[in-house]
Amino acid sequence: EENAVQEDSVATQDNVRRSASEPLVTDNYTADPSAHVFEGKIYIYPSHDWDSGIPEDDTGAHFNMKDYHVYSMESIGGEVEDHGVVLDVEDVPWASRQMWAPDAAEKDGKYYFYFPAKDENDIFRIGVATADNPAGPFNPEQEPIENSYSIDPAVYEDTDGEYYMYFGGIWGGQLQDYRNNEYQGEEDIYPADDEPALSPMIARMSEDMLSFAEEPKEIQLLDEDGEPLLTGENERRFFEAAWVHKYNDTYYFSYSTGDTHNIAYATGDNPYGPFTYRGVILEPVLGWTNHHSIVEYEGKWYLFYHDSSLSEGKTYLRSVKMTELNYNEDGSIQTINAMVE
Ligand code: FUB
């Protein structure tokens, strides 16, 4: 018999489903969950939050993570196994601090763990580490991925066997310091409110999964009239936390709106977009950040996310949770409210 996700959920009148899930891990703080089905199990690749004592600031210095754990579940609602530390900043020659939201991919029986971290100049780069099994430990490459920058890698395996990395995040994520893949300095250049917002990036991965097979390209996010989302539209413009999944031949690009705290989504007909804005998947949660992944398991869809309920609201001490994700007939996703007071 199938286990249900442990939660109380009711549909409210405004068609937003309320979901009150429990943390999946309670002996560590975990965040930014990237979930995948590997070898028939659900694997979760999260950030590992801890209290490093660094004060909160607008660059996110308080998210001072120094290692990663991997978790797995044999079934929905089943026990969550902690596979321990799979990568430590001490073992990554080029990385100095702030190991932020990671992701993982499988190709030909090998596993690839992708992670952002600051280098010795405090510039975010994206690294890769490899293992023969999904639970690690992962062996890091000596250098970050060439031409990589900013944060929040999400690697999507398309149904034709190609892999694409989506990445980027503004504010502390430093995406605003680049134009055409060139570093412009740390002055933080944002387009004006009535100009197109900064775009998330995509690059197809090389055969060996260790580098980009092409120059990263910008992804266009459009409104319902086909016009780019603007910087001033911060309720729905891209901020960080890209994720891509495919449902019924449609590509869903989902992301956090950052300072307005939504997980929003846009749809398109190929991995590069453009993607047209469709709505909100997850309303703001307890804590400043909102970050998610979406995965299909045994015919149902799940949203993995985090909140700060276990730490009673400390933004940098988060816990991973999951809930079911439902589609409407027209392919739109039903909005979830998971706020815990
Ligand atoms: O966990 C550190 C950062 O906070 C992530 O990289 C962002 O997506 C946000 O969740």
PDB file of N, CA and C in Angstrom, residues 32-38 41-46 71 73 102-104 243 292-296 302-304 320 322:
ATOM      1  N   ASP A  32      17.187  24.146  -0.134  1.00  0.00           N
ATOM      2  CA  ASP A  32      17.402  24.117  -1.588  1.00  0.00           C
ATOM      3  C   ASP A  32      17.376  22.695  -2.151  1.00  0.00           C
ATOM      4  N   PRO A  33      16.351  21.912  -1.873  1.00  0.00           N
ATOM      5  CA  PRO A  33      16.392  20.496  -2.239  1.00  0.00           C
ATOM      6  C   PRO A  33      16.248  20.245  -3.737  1.00  0.00           C
ATOM      7  N   SER A  34      17.225  19.572  -4.317  1.00  0.00           N
ATOM      8  CA  SER A  34      17.101  19.079  -5.697  1.00  0.00           C
ATOM      9  C   SER A  34      16.821  17.590  -5.605  1.00  0.00           C
ATOM     10  N   ALA A  35      15.623  17.197  -5.999  1.00  0.00           N
ATOM     11  CA  ALA A  35      15.219  15.785  -5.885  1.00  0.00           C
ATOM     12  C   ALA A  35      15.294  15.109  -7.248  1.00  0.00           C
ATOM     13  N   HIS A  36      15.748  13.847  -7.229  1.00  0.00           N
ATOM     14  CA  HIS A  36      15.827  13.037  -8.448  1.00  0.00           C
ATOM     15  C   HIS A  36      15.480  11.603  -8.108  1.00  0.00           C
ATOM     16  N   VAL A  37      14.960  10.884  -9.086  1.00  0.00           N
ATOM     17  CA  VAL A  37      14.768   9.448  -8.906  1.00  0.00           C
ATOM     18  C   VAL A  37      15.958   8.759  -9.573  1.00  0.00           C
ATOM     19  N   PHE A  38      16.777   8.114  -8.754  1.00  0.00           N
ATOM     20  CA  PHE A  38      17.929   7.355  -9.236  1.00  0.00           C
ATOM     21  C   PHE A  38      17.820   5.948  -8.676  1.00  0.00           C
ATOM     22  N   LYS A  41      14.973   4.968  -6.287  1.00  0.00           N
ATOM     23  CA  LYS A  41      14.736   5.679  -5.021  1.00  0.00           C
ATOM     24  C   LYS A  41      14.705   7.187  -5.270  1.00  0.00           C
ATOM     25  N   ILE A  42      14.164   7.904  -4.297  1.00  0.00           N
ATOM     26  CA  ILE A  42      14.211   9.362  -4.382  1.00  0.00           C
ATOM     27  C   ILE A  42      15.470   9.837  -3.664  1.00  0.00           C
ATOM     28  N   TYR A  43      16.319  10.547  -4.377  1.00  0.00           N
ATOM     29  CA  TYR A  43      17.515  11.147  -3.772  1.00  0.00           C
ATOM     30  C   TYR A  43      17.314  12.645  -3.657  1.00  0.00           C
ATOM     31  N   ILE A  44      17.746  13.202  -2.527  1.00  0.00           N
ATOM     32  CA  ILE A  44      17.635  14.647  -2.318  1.00  0.00           C
ATOM     33  C   ILE A  44      19.039  15.218  -2.146  1.00  0.00           C
ATOM     34  N   TYR A  45      19.352  16.230  -2.958  1.00  0.00           N
ATOM     35  CA  TYR A  45      20.639  16.928  -2.900  1.00  0.00           C
ATOM     36  C   TYR A  45      20.367  18.343  -2.400  1.00  0.00           C
ATOM     37  N   PRO A  46      20.515  18.572  -1.100  1.00  0.00           N
ATOM     38  CA  PRO A  46      20.211  19.900  -0.548  1.00  0.00           C
ATOM     39  C   PRO A  46      21.473  20.676  -0.161  1.00  0.00           C
ATOM     40  N   TYR A  71      20.580  12.746   0.898  1.00  0.00           N
ATOM     41  CA  TYR A  71      19.530  11.967   1.575  1.00  0.00           C
ATOM     42  C   TYR A  71      18.778  11.131   0.531  1.00  0.00           C
ATOM     43  N   MET A  73      15.195   8.293   0.014  1.00  0.00           N
ATOM     44  CA  MET A  73      13.953   7.692   0.514  1.00  0.00           C
ATOM     45  C   MET A  73      13.569   6.535  -0.402  1.00  0.00           C
ATOM     46  N   PRO A 102      22.864  23.033  -4.649  1.00  0.00           N
ATOM     47  CA  PRO A 102      23.466  22.106  -5.610  1.00  0.00           C
ATOM     48  C   PRO A 102      22.415  21.362  -6.448  1.00  0.00           C
ATOM     49  N   ASP A 103      22.919  20.563  -7.379  1.00  0.00           N
ATOM     50  CA  ASP A 103      22.052  19.624  -8.107  1.00  0.00           C
ATOM     51  C   ASP A 103      22.902  18.412  -8.498  1.00  0.00           C
ATOM     52  N   ALA A 104      22.262  17.385  -9.011  1.00  0.00           N
ATOM     53  CA  ALA A 104      22.984  16.180  -9.423  1.00  0.00           C
ATOM     54  C   ALA A 104      22.354  15.639 -10.691  1.00  0.00           C
ATOM     55  N   TRP A 243      14.721  25.661 -12.102  1.00  0.00           N
ATOM     56  CA  TRP A 243      14.473  24.220 -12.188  1.00  0.00           C
ATOM     57  C   TRP A 243      13.681  23.966 -13.470  1.00  0.00           C
ATOM     58  N   HIS A 292      13.086  25.259  -4.591  1.00  0.00           N
ATOM     59  CA  HIS A 292      12.289  24.054  -4.796  1.00  0.00           C
ATOM     60  C   HIS A 292      12.907  23.124  -5.826  1.00  0.00           C
ATOM     61  N   SER A 293      12.312  21.944  -6.005  1.00  0.00           N
ATOM     62  CA  SER A 293      12.501  21.126  -7.201  1.00  0.00           C
ATOM     63  C   SER A 293      11.208  20.360  -7.423  1.00  0.00           C
ATOM     64  N   ILE A 294      11.065  19.832  -8.631  1.00  0.00           N
ATOM     65  CA  ILE A 294       9.829  19.124  -9.008  1.00  0.00           C
ATOM     66  C   ILE A 294      10.228  17.797  -9.629  1.00  0.00           C
ATOM     67  N   VAL A 295       9.619  16.714  -9.157  1.00  0.00           N
ATOM     68  CA  VAL A 295      10.020  15.395  -9.651  1.00  0.00           C
ATOM     69  C   VAL A 295       8.798  14.478  -9.734  1.00  0.00           C
ATOM     70  N   GLU A 296       8.824  13.584 -10.722  1.00  0.00           N
ATOM     71  CA  GLU A 296       7.757  12.587 -10.852  1.00  0.00           C
ATOM     72  C   GLU A 296       8.240  11.287 -10.237  1.00  0.00           C
ATOM     73  N   TYR A 302       5.747  15.608  -7.361  1.00  0.00           N
ATOM     74  CA  TYR A 302       6.032  16.154  -6.025  1.00  0.00           C
ATOM     75  C   TYR A 302       6.839  17.440  -6.122  1.00  0.00           C
ATOM     76  N   LEU A 303       6.527  18.333  -5.197  1.00  0.00           N
ATOM     77  CA  LEU A 303       7.296  19.565  -5.025  1.00  0.00           C
ATOM     78  C   LEU A 303       8.142  19.414  -3.768  1.00  0.00           C
ATOM     79  N   PHE A 304       9.433  19.568  -3.896  1.00  0.00           N
ATOM     80  CA  PHE A 304      10.334  19.642  -2.748  1.00  0.00           C
ATOM     81  C   PHE A 304      10.645  21.114  -2.523  1.00  0.00           C
ATOM     82  N   VAL A 320      14.122  20.935   4.697  1.00  0.00           N
ATOM     83  CA  VAL A 320      13.522  20.452   3.462  1.00  0.00           C
ATOM     84  C   VAL A 320      12.188  19.763   3.756  1.00  0.00           C
ATOM     85  N   MET A 322       8.355  18.213   1.563  1.00  0.00           N
ATOM     86  CA  MET A 322       7.794  17.860   0.256  1.00  0.00           C
ATOM     87  C   MET A 322       6.274  17.824   0.323  1.00  0.00           C
TER      88      MET A 322
END
